[in-house]
Amino acid sequence: MNKKKITLAVTGLNNTDNPGPGVPFIRGIKESEEFDARIIGLVYENLEPGIYMEDLCDRIFQIPYPSSGSDELIERIENIHLQEKIDVLIPNLDAELFSFMKNEERLRNHGIHTFLPNLKQFQEREKDKLQEFGRKYGIKVPGSINMSTLGQINDLEDKFDYPVMIKGQFYDAYVAHNKEQVKQAFHKIASKWGFPVIAQEFVKGTEVNVIALGDGKGNTIAAVPMRKQYITDKGKAWGGITLADEKMMELSRSIISKTKWKGGMELELIKTNGGEYFLIEINPRIPAWVYLAIGAGQNIPEALVKLALGMNVQRMTEYKIGKMFVRYSYDAIVDLEKFAAISINKEI
C-alpha cells in the first residue's frame, strides 16, 4: 500500500515532568500505515526535549507564545508554511488553542488543515463553567467557586469541607487542607495563569480518564479509558492501565453526542466507592498519555489527521484491556550547536 505523503506540524514537544502530547502524537503518526509524514516540530522554548530527540522531527521552528498576540503567532506559522507547505497542524496545548481556533479559516485559506473544537464547545467546558456544563448535559460534577479575591475563602468554607481542590484555568491543581494552603495555592496559580482561580469540591474516589475523538457530528471515532497507576506531584500520570468500563464509555459517547464534539478530548473523572462518576475536567485536546491508546489498538493521532484532511475514518470500538504504560526519563546527550541554532536562528 502506497502511503499518503503529508507535511505535519505539531506543538507540545515539552516532554518533561509535565509532558505535552506532541512526542507521543508524532510516534503514533510514524507508526501509521496510511501516512508518510514529514514532521515539523513547533516549540515555544529552546529546551523542549522533543527538539533533541533523534529521528523525531525533520525540522524544528520556534514560535511566539500566544500571549504575545495571536496575529504574531499565526504570522509565524504562515512564514513557516512558505518554507515547508504544511498540510496539517495539530496544536496540543490548552493555552494556544484559542488562537488556532480563532484563525482556523485563515489557516485553511493557506491550505493548512486543523480539526479543532469550535469556540462554543471550547468555552462551555472551561473549568469555571463546569457546573453549568454538568447541568446542561446531565452530568455529575463537583461543586465549585470561581475566586478572584482571597476574601472569597469564607464563601468557600461555608460551601465545602476541607480538603478542596484549587485549580488554574489552564493548568495546575493543588489539594488544600486548610485556609493557609488555599492562600498559597491561590497566589501560585493567579500569578501564573490569572483569574479566575477555581476552588472545587474534593470528591473522594479513584481518578480515571478517557481519551476520545469526536467527528464534529456527534459520533465517537475512538475512546479508551484508563486508570492512573502512578501520579506525579503535578498530578500527571506516570503510569496507567486500560480498563474495561462500559459506564465510562457510555459517558464519553453521551458527551460527544450531545456536544457534537470536534477533535480530541480527555475526560478526567472520579469514580466514587459507590460507583458514581463525577466529571472534574474536560481537556479540549489529545492528552500526553495518547501512546497508551495507540498501544491498546487505537491510533488516535492517525484518525485525527485523517479527519483534518477530510478523509473517511472508521469508528474504532475495540481496544486491548490491561495494557499498561510506564513513563520514564532518559538523558539525551546533544551538541551545543543544536541548542545555539534554535536559540539564535529560531529554527533547525
GROMACS .gro file of C-alpha atoms in nm, residues 168-319:
model
  152
  168GLY     CA    1  -0.587   2.726   3.741
  169GLN     CA    2  -0.799   2.797   3.435
  170PHE     CA    3  -0.546   2.624   3.205
  171TYR     CA    4  -0.314   2.413   3.420
  172ASP     CA    5  -0.211   2.332   3.779
  173ALA     CA    6  -0.415   2.190   4.063
  174TYR     CA    7  -0.341   2.168   4.435
  175VAL     CA    8  -0.514   1.992   4.722
  176ALA     CA    9  -0.563   2.240   5.009
  177HIS     CA   10  -0.634   2.109   5.360
  178ASN     CA   11  -0.675   2.445   5.533
  179LYS     CA   12  -0.708   2.820   5.478
  180GLU     CA   13  -0.332   2.878   5.462
  181GLN     CA   14  -0.288   2.617   5.188
  182VAL     CA   15  -0.575   2.775   4.993
  183LYS     CA   16  -0.393   3.111   5.010
  184GLN     CA   17  -0.063   2.960   4.894
  185ALA     CA   18  -0.226   2.778   4.602
  186PHE     CA   19  -0.432   3.086   4.511
  187HIS     CA   20  -0.120   3.308   4.485
  188LYS     CA   21   0.077   3.047   4.287
  189ILE     CA   22  -0.199   2.991   4.034
  190ALA     CA   23  -0.312   3.354   3.999
  191SER     CA   24   0.044   3.473   3.930
  192LYS     CA   25   0.091   3.207   3.663
  193TRP     CA   26  -0.249   3.167   3.497
  194GLY     CA   27  -0.453   3.470   3.605
  195PHE     CA   28  -0.816   3.471   3.715
  196PRO     CA   29  -1.044   3.310   3.796
  197VAL     CA   30  -0.883   3.063   4.033
  198ILE     CA   31  -1.123   2.772   4.073
  199ALA     CA   32  -1.195   2.618   4.413
  200GLN     CA   33  -1.354   2.278   4.357
  201GLU     CA   34  -1.521   2.039   4.598
  202PHE     CA   35  -1.296   1.740   4.673
  203VAL     CA   36  -1.464   1.415   4.567
  204LYS     CA   37  -1.315   1.105   4.726
  205GLY     CA   38  -1.256   0.813   4.495
  206THR     CA   39  -1.033   0.680   4.217
  207GLU     CA   40  -0.923   0.909   3.935
  208VAL     CA   41  -0.994   0.762   3.594
  209ASN     CA   42  -0.955   0.913   3.248
  210VAL     CA   43  -1.083   0.868   2.896
  211ILE     CA   44  -0.911   0.975   2.575
  212ALA     CA   45  -1.169   1.024   2.300
  213LEU     CA   46  -1.207   1.160   1.949
  214GLY     CA   47  -1.526   1.316   1.809
  215ASP     CA   48  -1.602   1.376   1.442
  216GLY     CA   49  -1.795   1.701   1.499
  217LYS     CA   50  -2.126   1.536   1.405
  218GLY     CA   51  -2.191   1.357   1.734
  219ASN     CA   52  -2.006   1.033   1.657
  220THR     CA   53  -1.732   0.889   1.875
  221ILE     CA   54  -1.449   0.781   1.644
  222ALA     CA   55  -1.229   0.645   1.924
  223ALA     CA   56  -1.229   0.615   2.302
  224VAL     CA   57  -1.001   0.437   2.551
  225PRO     CA   58  -1.046   0.452   2.932
  226MET     CA   59  -0.758   0.415   3.178
  227ARG     CA   60  -0.673   0.439   3.546
  228LYS     CA   61  -0.364   0.626   3.660
  229GLN     CA   62  -0.133   0.391   3.849
  230TYR     CA   63   0.141   0.639   3.932
  231ILE     CA   64   0.080   1.012   3.968
  232THR     CA   65   0.345   1.284   3.996
  233ASP     CA   66   0.326   1.579   4.235
  234LYS     CA   67   0.188   1.777   3.937
  235GLY     CA   68  -0.099   1.528   3.910
  236LYS     CA   69   0.035   1.382   3.585
  237ALA     CA   70   0.007   1.013   3.503
  238TRP     CA   71   0.347   0.845   3.505
  239GLY     CA   72   0.189   0.505   3.459
  240GLY     CA   73  -0.158   0.382   3.371
  241ILE     CA   74  -0.361   0.081   3.262
  242THR     CA   75  -0.651   0.044   3.018
  243LEU     CA   76  -0.984  -0.055   3.173
  244ALA     CA   77  -1.299  -0.241   3.080
  245ASP     CA   78  -1.558   0.010   3.199
  246GLU     CA   79  -1.877   0.043   2.997
  247LYS     CA   80  -2.010   0.327   3.219
  248MET     CA   81  -1.707   0.543   3.131
  249MET     CA   82  -1.753   0.462   2.764
  250GLU     CA   83  -2.124   0.546   2.777
  251LEU     CA   84  -2.049   0.877   2.948
  252SER     CA   85  -1.786   0.963   2.684
  253ARG     CA   86  -2.019   0.876   2.394
  254SER     CA   87  -2.300   1.075   2.556
  255ILE     CA   88  -2.087   1.390   2.595
  256ILE     CA   89  -1.959   1.368   2.237
  257SER     CA   90  -2.310   1.304   2.104
  258LYS     CA   91  -2.473   1.591   2.297
  259THR     CA   92  -2.198   1.847   2.233
  260LYS     CA   93  -2.111   1.725   1.879
  261TRP     CA   94  -1.751   1.750   1.993
  262LYS     CA   95  -1.497   1.807   1.718
  263GLY     CA   96  -1.144   1.678   1.773
  264GLY     CA   97  -0.959   1.513   2.058
  265MET     CA   98  -1.053   1.535   2.425
  266GLU     CA   99  -0.964   1.393   2.764
  267LEU     CA  100  -1.227   1.338   3.032
  268GLU     CA  101  -1.098   1.343   3.389
  269LEU     CA  102  -1.336   1.160   3.621
  270ILE     CA  103  -1.358   1.049   3.982
  271LYS     CA  104  -1.518   0.710   4.041
  272THR     CA  105  -1.654   0.702   4.398
  273ASN     CA  106  -1.660   0.393   4.615
  274GLY     CA  107  -2.035   0.382   4.548
  275GLY     CA  108  -1.971   0.353   4.173
  276GLU     CA  109  -2.077   0.709   4.082
  277TYR     CA  110  -1.880   0.913   3.829
  278PHE     CA  111  -1.805   1.282   3.872
  279LEU     CA  112  -1.661   1.480   3.583
  280ILE     CA  113  -1.382   1.701   3.720
  281GLU     CA  114  -1.233   1.831   3.395
  282ILE     CA  115  -1.253   1.819   3.016
  283ASN     CA  116  -0.925   1.885   2.841
  284PRO     CA  117  -1.005   2.001   2.485
  285ARG     CA  118  -0.720   1.819   2.311
  286ILE     CA  119  -0.529   1.492   2.295
  287PRO     CA  120  -0.366   1.409   2.634
  288ALA     CA  121   0.002   1.325   2.688
  289TRP     CA  122  -0.080   0.957   2.753
  290VAL     CA  123  -0.215   0.910   2.398
  291TYR     CA  124   0.051   0.646   2.326
  292LEU     CA  125  -0.131   0.408   2.562
  293ALA     CA  126  -0.435   0.424   2.331
  294ILE     CA  127  -0.209   0.353   2.032
  295GLY     CA  128  -0.057   0.057   2.215
  296ALA     CA  129  -0.406  -0.069   2.300
  297GLY     CA  130  -0.504  -0.072   1.933
  298GLN     CA  131  -0.650   0.273   1.858
  299ASN     CA  132  -0.416   0.501   1.663
  300ILE     CA  133  -0.596   0.822   1.755
  301PRO     CA  134  -0.328   1.055   1.606
  302GLU     CA  135  -0.370   0.888   1.267
  303ALA     CA  136  -0.750   0.917   1.288
  304LEU     CA  137  -0.728   1.285   1.388
  305VAL     CA  138  -0.504   1.367   1.092
  306LYS     CA  139  -0.743   1.183   0.859
  307LEU     CA  140  -1.036   1.388   0.994
  308ALA     CA  141  -0.837   1.709   0.942
  309LEU     CA  142  -0.779   1.613   0.578
  310GLY     CA  143  -1.145   1.523   0.523
  311MET     CA  144  -1.067   1.154   0.472
  312ASN     CA  145  -1.305   0.872   0.558
  313VAL     CA  146  -1.247   0.745   0.912
  314GLN     CA  147  -1.379   0.418   1.051
  315ARG     CA  148  -1.503   0.414   1.411
  316MET     CA  149  -1.272   0.222   1.644
  317THR     CA  150  -1.468   0.025   1.902
  318GLU     CA  151  -1.216  -0.239   2.015
  319TYR     CA  152  -0.910  -0.192   2.236
   0.00000   0.00000   0.00000
